[in-house]
XYZ file of C-alpha atoms in Angstrom:
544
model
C -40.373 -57.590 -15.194
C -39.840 -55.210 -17.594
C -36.182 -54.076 -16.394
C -34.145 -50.469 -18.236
C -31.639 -51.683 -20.412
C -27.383 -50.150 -19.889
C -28.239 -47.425 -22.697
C -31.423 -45.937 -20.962
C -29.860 -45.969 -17.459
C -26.833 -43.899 -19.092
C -29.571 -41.442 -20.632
C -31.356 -41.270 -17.314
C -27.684 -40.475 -15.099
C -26.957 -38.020 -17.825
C -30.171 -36.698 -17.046
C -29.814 -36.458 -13.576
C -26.052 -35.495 -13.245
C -27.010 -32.557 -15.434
C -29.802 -31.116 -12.954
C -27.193 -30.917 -9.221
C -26.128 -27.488 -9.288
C -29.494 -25.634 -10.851
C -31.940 -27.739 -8.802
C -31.540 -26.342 -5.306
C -31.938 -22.926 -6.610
C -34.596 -23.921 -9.211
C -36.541 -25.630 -5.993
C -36.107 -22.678 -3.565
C -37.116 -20.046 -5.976
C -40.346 -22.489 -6.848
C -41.073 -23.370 -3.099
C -42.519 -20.208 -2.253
C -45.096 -20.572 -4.800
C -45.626 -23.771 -4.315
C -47.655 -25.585 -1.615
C -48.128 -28.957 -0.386
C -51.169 -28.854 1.477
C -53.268 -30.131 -1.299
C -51.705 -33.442 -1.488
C -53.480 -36.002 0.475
C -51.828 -39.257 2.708
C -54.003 -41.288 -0.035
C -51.727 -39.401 -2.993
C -48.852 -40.958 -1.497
C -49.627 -44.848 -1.988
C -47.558 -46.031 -4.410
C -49.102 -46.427 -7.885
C -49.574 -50.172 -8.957
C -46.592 -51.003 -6.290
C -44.643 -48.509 -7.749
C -43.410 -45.587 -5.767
C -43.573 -42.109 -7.325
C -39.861 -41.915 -7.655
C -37.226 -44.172 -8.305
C -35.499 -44.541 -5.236
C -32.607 -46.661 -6.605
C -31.569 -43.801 -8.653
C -32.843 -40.656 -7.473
C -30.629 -37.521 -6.598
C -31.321 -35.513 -3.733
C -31.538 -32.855 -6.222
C -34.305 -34.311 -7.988
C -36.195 -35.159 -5.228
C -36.028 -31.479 -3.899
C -37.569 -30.523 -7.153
C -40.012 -33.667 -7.042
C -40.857 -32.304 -3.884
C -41.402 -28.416 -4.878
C -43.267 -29.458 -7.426
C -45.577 -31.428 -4.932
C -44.909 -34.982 -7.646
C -44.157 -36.447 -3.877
C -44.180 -34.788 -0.604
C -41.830 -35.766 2.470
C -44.106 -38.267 3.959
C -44.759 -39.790 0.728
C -40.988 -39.880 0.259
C -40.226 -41.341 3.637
C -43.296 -43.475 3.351
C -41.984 -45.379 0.223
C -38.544 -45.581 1.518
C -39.754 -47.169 4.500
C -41.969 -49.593 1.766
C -38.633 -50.246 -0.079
C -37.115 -51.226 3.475
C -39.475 -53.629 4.207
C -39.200 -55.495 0.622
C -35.692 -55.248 0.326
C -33.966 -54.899 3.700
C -36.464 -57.569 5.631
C -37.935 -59.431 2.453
C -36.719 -59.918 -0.892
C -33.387 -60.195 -0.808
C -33.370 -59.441 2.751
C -30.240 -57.185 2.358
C -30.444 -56.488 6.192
C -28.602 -53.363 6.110
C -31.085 -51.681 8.138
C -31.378 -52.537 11.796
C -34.258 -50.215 13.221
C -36.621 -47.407 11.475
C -37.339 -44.029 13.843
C -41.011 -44.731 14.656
C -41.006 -41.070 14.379
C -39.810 -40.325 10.774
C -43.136 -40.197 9.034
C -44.116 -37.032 11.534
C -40.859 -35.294 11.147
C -41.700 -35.919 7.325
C -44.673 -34.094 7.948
C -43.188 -30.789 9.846
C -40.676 -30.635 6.849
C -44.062 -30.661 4.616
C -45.736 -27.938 7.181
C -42.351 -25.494 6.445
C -41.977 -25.980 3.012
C -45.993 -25.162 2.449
C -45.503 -21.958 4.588
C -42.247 -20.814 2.184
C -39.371 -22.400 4.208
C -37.043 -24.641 2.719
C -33.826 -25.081 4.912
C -31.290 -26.372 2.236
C -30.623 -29.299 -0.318
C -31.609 -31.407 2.920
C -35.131 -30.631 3.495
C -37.217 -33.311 3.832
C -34.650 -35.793 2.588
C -34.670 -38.646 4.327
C -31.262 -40.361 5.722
C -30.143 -43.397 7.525
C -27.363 -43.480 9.971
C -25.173 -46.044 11.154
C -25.735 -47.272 14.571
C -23.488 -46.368 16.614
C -24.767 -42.695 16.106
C -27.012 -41.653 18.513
C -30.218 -41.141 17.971
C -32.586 -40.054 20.387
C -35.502 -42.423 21.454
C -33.766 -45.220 19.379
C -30.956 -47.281 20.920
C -27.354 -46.928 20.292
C -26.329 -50.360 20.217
C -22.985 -50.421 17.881
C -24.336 -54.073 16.557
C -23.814 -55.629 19.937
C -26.019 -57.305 22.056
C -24.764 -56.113 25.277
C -25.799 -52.316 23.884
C -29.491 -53.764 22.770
C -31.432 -51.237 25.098
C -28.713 -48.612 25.986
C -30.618 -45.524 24.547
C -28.596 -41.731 24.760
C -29.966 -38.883 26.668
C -30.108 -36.884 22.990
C -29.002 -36.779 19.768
C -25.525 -36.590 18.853
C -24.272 -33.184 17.495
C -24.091 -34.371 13.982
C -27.502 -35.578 13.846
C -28.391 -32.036 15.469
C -26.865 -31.192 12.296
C -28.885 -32.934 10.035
C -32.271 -32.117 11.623
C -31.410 -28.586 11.681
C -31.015 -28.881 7.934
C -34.157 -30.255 7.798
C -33.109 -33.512 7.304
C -35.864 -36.918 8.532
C -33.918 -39.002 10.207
C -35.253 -42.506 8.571
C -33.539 -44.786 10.890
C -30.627 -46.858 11.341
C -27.713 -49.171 9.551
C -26.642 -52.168 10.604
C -22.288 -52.338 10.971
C -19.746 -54.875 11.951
C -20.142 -54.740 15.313
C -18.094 -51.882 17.538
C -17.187 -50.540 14.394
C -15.164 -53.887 13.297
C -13.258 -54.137 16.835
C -14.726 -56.852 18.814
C -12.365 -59.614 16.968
C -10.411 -60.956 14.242
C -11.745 -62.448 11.320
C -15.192 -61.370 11.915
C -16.846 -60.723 8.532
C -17.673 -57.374 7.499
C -21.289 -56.525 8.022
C -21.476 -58.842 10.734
C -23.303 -58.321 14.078
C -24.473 -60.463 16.966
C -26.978 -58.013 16.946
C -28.393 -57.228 13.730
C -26.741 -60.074 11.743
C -25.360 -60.074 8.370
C -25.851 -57.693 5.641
C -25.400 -58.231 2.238
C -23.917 -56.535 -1.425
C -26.480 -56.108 -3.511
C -24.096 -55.910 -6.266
C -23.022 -59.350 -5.416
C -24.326 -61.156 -2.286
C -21.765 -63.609 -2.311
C -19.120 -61.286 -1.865
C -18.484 -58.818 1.486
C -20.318 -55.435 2.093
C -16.992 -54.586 3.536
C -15.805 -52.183 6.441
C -17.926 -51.552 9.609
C -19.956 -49.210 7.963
C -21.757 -51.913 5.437
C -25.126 -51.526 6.499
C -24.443 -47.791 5.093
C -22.854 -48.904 1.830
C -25.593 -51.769 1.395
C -28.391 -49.473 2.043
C -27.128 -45.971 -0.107
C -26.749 -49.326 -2.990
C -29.392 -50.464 -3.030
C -31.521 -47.074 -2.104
C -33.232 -47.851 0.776
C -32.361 -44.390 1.949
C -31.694 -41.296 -0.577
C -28.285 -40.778 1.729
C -26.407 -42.638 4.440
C -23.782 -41.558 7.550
C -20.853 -43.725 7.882
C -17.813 -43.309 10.475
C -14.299 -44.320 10.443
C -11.143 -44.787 12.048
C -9.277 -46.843 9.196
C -11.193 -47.403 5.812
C -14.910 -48.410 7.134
C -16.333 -45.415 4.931
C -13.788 -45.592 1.952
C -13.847 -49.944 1.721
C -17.452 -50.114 1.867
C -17.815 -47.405 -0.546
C -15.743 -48.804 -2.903
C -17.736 -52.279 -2.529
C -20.653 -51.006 -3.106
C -20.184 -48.624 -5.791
C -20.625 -45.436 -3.867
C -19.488 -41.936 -3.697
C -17.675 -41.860 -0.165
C -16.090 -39.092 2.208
C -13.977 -39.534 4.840
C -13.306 -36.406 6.082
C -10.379 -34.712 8.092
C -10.477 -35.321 11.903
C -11.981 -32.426 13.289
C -14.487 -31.542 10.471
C -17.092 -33.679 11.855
C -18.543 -34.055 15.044
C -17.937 -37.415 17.131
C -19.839 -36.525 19.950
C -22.371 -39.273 20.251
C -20.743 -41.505 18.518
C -19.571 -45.160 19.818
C -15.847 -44.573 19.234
C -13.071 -46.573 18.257
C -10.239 -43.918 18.533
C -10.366 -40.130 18.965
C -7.342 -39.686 16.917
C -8.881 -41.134 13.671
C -12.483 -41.263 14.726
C -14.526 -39.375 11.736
C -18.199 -39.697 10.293
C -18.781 -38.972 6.636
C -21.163 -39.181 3.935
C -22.114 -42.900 1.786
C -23.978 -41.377 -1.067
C -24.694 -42.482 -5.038
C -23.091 -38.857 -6.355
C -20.888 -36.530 -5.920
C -23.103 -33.783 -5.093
C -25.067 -35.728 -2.991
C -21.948 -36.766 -0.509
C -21.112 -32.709 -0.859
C -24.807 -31.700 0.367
C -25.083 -33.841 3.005
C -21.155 -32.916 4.254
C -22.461 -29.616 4.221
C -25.053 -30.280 6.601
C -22.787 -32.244 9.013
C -19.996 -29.998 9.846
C -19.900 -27.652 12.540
C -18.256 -26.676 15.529
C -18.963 -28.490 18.748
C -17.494 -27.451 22.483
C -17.545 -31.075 23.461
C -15.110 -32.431 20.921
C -11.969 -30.110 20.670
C -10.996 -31.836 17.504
C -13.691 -29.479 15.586
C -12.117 -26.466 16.837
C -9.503 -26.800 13.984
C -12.087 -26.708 11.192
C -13.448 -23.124 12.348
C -11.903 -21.366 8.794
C -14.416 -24.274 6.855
C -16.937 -24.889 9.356
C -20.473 -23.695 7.505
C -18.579 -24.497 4.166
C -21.244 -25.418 1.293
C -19.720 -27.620 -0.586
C -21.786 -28.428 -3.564
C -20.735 -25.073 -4.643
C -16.934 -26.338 -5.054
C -18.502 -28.696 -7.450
C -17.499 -27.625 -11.239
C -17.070 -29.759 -14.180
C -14.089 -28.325 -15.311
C -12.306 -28.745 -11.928
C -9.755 -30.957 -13.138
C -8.368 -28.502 -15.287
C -4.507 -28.090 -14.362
C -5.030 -29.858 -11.532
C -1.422 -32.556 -10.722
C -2.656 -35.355 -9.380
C 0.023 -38.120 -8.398
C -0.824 -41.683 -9.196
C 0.024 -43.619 -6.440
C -1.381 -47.582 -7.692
C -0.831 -49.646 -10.382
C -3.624 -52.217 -10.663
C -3.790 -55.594 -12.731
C -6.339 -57.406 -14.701
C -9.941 -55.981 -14.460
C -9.619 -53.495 -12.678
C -6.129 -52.133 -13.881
C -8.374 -52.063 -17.025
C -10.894 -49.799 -14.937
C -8.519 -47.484 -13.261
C -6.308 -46.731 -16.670
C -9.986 -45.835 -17.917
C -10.887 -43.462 -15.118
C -6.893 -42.017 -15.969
C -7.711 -41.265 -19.163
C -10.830 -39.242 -18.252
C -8.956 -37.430 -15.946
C -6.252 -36.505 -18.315
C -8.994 -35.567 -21.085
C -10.442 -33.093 -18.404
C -7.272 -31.550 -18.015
C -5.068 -33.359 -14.928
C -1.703 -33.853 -15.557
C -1.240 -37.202 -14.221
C 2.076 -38.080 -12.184
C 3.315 -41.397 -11.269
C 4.647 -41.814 -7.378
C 5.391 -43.919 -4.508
C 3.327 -43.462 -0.946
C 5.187 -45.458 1.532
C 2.159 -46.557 3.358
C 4.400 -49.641 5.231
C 6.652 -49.641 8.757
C 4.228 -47.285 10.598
C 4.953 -46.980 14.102
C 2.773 -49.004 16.825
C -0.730 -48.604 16.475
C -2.941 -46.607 19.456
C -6.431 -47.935 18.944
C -6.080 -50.369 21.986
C -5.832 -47.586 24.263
C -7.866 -45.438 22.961
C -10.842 -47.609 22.034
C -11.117 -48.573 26.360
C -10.591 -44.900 27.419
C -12.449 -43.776 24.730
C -15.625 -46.035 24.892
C -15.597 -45.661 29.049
C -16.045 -42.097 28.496
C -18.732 -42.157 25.918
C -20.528 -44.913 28.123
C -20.298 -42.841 31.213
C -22.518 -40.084 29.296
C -24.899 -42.247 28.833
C -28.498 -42.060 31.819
C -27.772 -43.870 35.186
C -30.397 -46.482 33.569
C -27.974 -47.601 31.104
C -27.309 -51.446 30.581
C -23.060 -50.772 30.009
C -20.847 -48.585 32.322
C -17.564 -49.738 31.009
C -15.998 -52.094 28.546
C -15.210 -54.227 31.703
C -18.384 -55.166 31.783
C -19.381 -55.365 27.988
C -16.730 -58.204 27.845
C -18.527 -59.746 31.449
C -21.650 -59.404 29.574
C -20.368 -61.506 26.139
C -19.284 -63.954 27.711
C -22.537 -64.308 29.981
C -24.177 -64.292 27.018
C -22.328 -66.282 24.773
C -24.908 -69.073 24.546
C -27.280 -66.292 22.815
C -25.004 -65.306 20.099
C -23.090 -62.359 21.608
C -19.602 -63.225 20.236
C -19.988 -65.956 17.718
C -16.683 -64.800 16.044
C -15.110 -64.060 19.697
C -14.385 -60.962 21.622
C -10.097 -60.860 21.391
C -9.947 -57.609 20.644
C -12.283 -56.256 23.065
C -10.251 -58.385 25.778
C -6.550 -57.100 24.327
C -8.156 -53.202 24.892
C -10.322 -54.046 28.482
C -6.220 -55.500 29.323
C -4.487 -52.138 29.310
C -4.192 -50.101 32.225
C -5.025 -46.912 31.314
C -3.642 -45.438 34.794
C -0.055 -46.867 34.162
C 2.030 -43.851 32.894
C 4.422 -45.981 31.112
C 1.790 -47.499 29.136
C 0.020 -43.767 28.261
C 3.754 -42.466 27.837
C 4.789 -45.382 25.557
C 0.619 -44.594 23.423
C 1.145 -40.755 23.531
C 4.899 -41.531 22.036
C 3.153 -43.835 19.483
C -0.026 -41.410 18.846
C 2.452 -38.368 18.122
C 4.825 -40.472 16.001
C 2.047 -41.944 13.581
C 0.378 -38.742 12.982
C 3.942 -37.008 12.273
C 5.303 -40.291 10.027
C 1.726 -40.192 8.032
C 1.932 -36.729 7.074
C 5.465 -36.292 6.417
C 5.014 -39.161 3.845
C 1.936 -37.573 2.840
C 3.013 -33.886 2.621
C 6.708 -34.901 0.960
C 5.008 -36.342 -2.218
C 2.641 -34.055 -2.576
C 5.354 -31.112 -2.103
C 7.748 -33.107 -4.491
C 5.873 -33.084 -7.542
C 3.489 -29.864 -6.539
C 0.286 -31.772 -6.696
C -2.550 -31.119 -5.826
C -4.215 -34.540 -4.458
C -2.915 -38.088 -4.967
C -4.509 -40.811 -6.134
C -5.256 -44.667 -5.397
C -7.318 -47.145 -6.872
C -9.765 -48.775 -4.931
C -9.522 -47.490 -1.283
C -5.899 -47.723 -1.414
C -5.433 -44.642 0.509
C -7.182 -45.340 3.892
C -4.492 -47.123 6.043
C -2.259 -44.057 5.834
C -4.807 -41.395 5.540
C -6.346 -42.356 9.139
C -3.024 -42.084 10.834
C -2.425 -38.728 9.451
C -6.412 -37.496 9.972
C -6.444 -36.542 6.329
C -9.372 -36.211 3.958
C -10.405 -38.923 1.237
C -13.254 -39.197 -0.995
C -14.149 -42.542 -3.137
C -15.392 -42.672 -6.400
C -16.914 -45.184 -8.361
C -14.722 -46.198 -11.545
C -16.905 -49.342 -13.230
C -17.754 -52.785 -12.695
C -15.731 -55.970 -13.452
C -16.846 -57.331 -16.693
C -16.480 -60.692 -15.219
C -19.139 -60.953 -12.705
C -19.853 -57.007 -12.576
C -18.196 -56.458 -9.075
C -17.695 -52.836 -8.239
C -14.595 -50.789 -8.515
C -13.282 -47.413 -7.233
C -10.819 -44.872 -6.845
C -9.594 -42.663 -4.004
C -8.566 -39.023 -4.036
C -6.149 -38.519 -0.840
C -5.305 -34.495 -0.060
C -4.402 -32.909 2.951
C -6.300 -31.522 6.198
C -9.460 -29.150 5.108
C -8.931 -30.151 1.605
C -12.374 -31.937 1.113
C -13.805 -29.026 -1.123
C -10.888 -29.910 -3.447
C -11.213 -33.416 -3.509
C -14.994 -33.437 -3.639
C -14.605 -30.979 -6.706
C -11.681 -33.422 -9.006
C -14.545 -36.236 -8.224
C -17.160 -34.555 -9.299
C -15.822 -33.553 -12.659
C -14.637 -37.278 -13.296
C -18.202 -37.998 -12.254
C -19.487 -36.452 -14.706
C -17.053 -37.177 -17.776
C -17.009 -40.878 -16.775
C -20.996 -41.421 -15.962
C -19.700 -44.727 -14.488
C -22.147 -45.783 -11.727
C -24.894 -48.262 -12.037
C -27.286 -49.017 -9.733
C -27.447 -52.928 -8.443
C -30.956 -53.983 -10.020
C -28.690 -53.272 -13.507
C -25.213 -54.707 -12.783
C -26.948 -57.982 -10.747
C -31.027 -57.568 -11.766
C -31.477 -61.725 -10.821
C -31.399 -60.238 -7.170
C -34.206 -57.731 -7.783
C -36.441 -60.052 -10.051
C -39.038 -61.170 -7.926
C -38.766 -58.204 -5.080
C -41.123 -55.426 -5.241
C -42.033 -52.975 -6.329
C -41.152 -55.544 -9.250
C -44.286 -57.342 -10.765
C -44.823 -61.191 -9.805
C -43.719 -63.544 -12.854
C -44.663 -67.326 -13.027
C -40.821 -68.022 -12.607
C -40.483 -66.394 -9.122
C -40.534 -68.532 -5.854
C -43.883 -67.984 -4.087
């Protein structure tokens, strides 16, 4: 197979890094005129195995405009993502970062097609299809957080976010496989691990982890098997995954997102966030996920950005007199990397300041507590029909079930939260004191270097920032810096700002995005993987 060499893939990012901020209005102003009633189901099989598009690359820009254009409509879209699923996520490589496609994306696909042929095109979202990560809820598709015990608990609706994303216009494709409960069932369990849905893999490098919860995300946004993905956090499991997987990745400020209908970890650091290839991508889809919502007070602190578009933050000069303190100091590789990236900022204007983020000798940490109150309430929304009422009896059900596979890595952290009496007020005086007193220390360490040196965002390389961030609820976005030249692992860098700041620190990645034009996609930085998969044509030397 005939694969693009470094040079053309740099020619074909410049190309499509140049296109974000015209296209949307380009495809609006076209859409009107347009019409994609002439385009039959048969128009949309993919030509000699090769799908219209290239998925592994595409922008959501550029398939707005493939889409006005009618090159491809949104069933034709879906329909080869869901192709690239099944030859990548289930066969191929079997990446198995998708755990279960919405049997009803193809028709959604084709109301997005009905408005866009009668004039209406809702945003940069229409039509696009995304994957979320599954602990998301997702009406008539289970909410199972990667645990067997949650194989058949279905919601009563949607969760507010994905009311979001529908109401953009957005097909909801299906959903990604995670470390199960969000990485808190035990310790040591690898990262994209879940009795459930299994392992998934990097497609940079299989052999090494997806990392974080959200890995079926990361794996997925890689390798394209979705044009975006949803993540959530509560410490790093959208940054580290990110990172890993050479993605763009947002965690936002707690409060700016939804988490009603979410499986939860922890209400204080909670958050669900974009896992995209770009910058603009991760700012169009954030776009489409914020909102107020009555049922999780947390949002009512984002009403001054709520409704924020934020791919119109996006500038390439942004980094112009921007301070930016430089919090890490890397070795080898990818010290190598990050001086790069430094450079690029500095060349687009940043004055660059070296400091120290005491990220070490935080105070106690809540998620114990919270994860059993917090996961008793979200079960007890669920219908009277559901399989879980409590974590009482998830951890009854485990270890009924151990025999089938239900905690092959154990359940000790499940057991250390289903412990805690959550009607003992010394133990919620003794949490509150520890909640209160995180959130203050994280901030004031936060908020004094920033103050200090008047900067505008600080800086770490690789996810360095998300330990601290989550205590404090703060903003981060990820940005791919390069690959190791020694077995072309991924590497990133993190901007860290303060609450509401994501406009900012969406806007200094963008314009390194696009001085840098860094990012790769997998079948380039580890092609042996992608070989013999389709849409790739059969050679003598693959395996039958």
């Amino acid at each position: 197979m005939r694969r693009p060499s470094v040079l053309s893939v740099r020619r074909r990012l410049t190309t499509r890094a140049t296109v974000h901020l015209a296209a949307f209005a380009t495809v609006a102003a076209a859409t009107v005129a347009a019409t994609v009633a002439g385009v039959s189901p048969t128009q949309a099989q993919i030509d000699r195995g090769r799908p219209r598009v290239d998925l592994e690359t595409a922008t959501v820009a550029q398939l707005q405009q493939a889409m006005s254009t009618r090159k491809i409509t949104s069933e034709q879209l879906t329909s080869d993502y869901i192709a690239r699923i099944r030859a990548l996520n289930t066969s191929g490589p079997g990446l198995n970062a998708v755990r279960a496609l919405n049997d009803r994306a193809l028709e959604e696909a084709r109301q997005a097609d009905r408005e866009r042929g009668r004039g209406t095109v809702r945003g940069p979202l229409h039509g696009i299809p995304v994957l979320v990560k599954d602990n998301i809820d997702v009406r008539r598709l289970p909410t199972t957080a990667g645990a067997l015990a949650l194989a058949d608990s279905y919601p009563s609706d949607d969760a507010f976010l994905v009311k979001r994303l529908r109401a953009a216009g957005a097909v909801i494709l299906g959903k990604t496989n995670l470390t199960e409960f969000a990485n808190f069932t035990t310790n040591g369990m690898p990262s994209g691990y879940s009795g459930l849905g299994g392992q998934v893999l990097n497609p940079y490098d299989v052999s090494q982890t997806p990392s974080g919860s959200s890995s079926g995300s990361g794996s997925a946004a890689a390798a394209g098997l979705g044009a975006v993905t949803v993540g959530t956090e509560t410490s790093g499991s959208i940054l580290s995954p990110s990172v890993a997987n050479s993605l763009v990745g947002v965690k936002p400020t707690v409060g700016l997102v939804s988490r009603t209908g979410i499986v939860p970890i922890a209400a204080s650091q909670d958050t669900a966030g974009p896992m995209t290839r770009s910058v603009y991508d991760a700012a169009a889809l954030l776009t489409a996920m914020t909102g107020v919502d009555p049922e999780d007070p947390a949002t009512g602190t984002s009403g001054g950005v709520a409704g924020t578009d934020y791919t119109a933050a996006l500038k390439k000069d942004a980094l112009q007199g921007v301070r930016v303190g430089v919090a890490s100091s890397p070795s080898g590789n990818q010290g190598a990397a990050f001086t790069r990236a430094l450079d690029v900022l500095r060349a687009q204007g940043a004055t660059l300041v070296q400091v120290t983020v005491n990220t070490g000798g935080m105070p106690p940490g809540i998620l114990d507590y919270e994860f059993k109150r917090d996961l008793n309430a979200y079960l007890a929304r669920l219908p009277r029909n559901a399989p879980m009422k409590s974590l009482d009896d998830v951890v009854r059900y485990n270890l009924a079930h151990a025999d089938e596979g239900a905690i092959k890595f154990g359940q000790t952290q499940l057991v250390a939260s289903n412990a805690i009496d959550l009607d003992d007020p010394a133990a919620k005086a003794a949490y509150e004191a520890d909640r209160d007193n995180g959130i203050a220390t994280a901030r004031s360490r936060i908020d004094a270097v920033l103050a200090a040196e008047d900067l505008d965002a600080i800086l770490f390389s690789g996810n360095g920032s998300a330990g601290i961030g989550a205590r404090a609820q703060y903003p981060s976005v990820a940005v791919p810096i390069g690959y190791d030249p020694a077995n072309g692992r991924p590497f990133g860098m993190t901007f860290l700002g303060t609450a509401y700041t994501e406009a900012a620190l969406l806007s200094f990645a963008y314009a390194y995005e696009q001085a840098s034009l860094e990012w790769r996609p997998p079948s380039v930085v580890n092609p042996s993987l992608f070989r013999c998969a389709p849409p790739a044509k059969p050679q003598p030397t693959c395996a039958p």
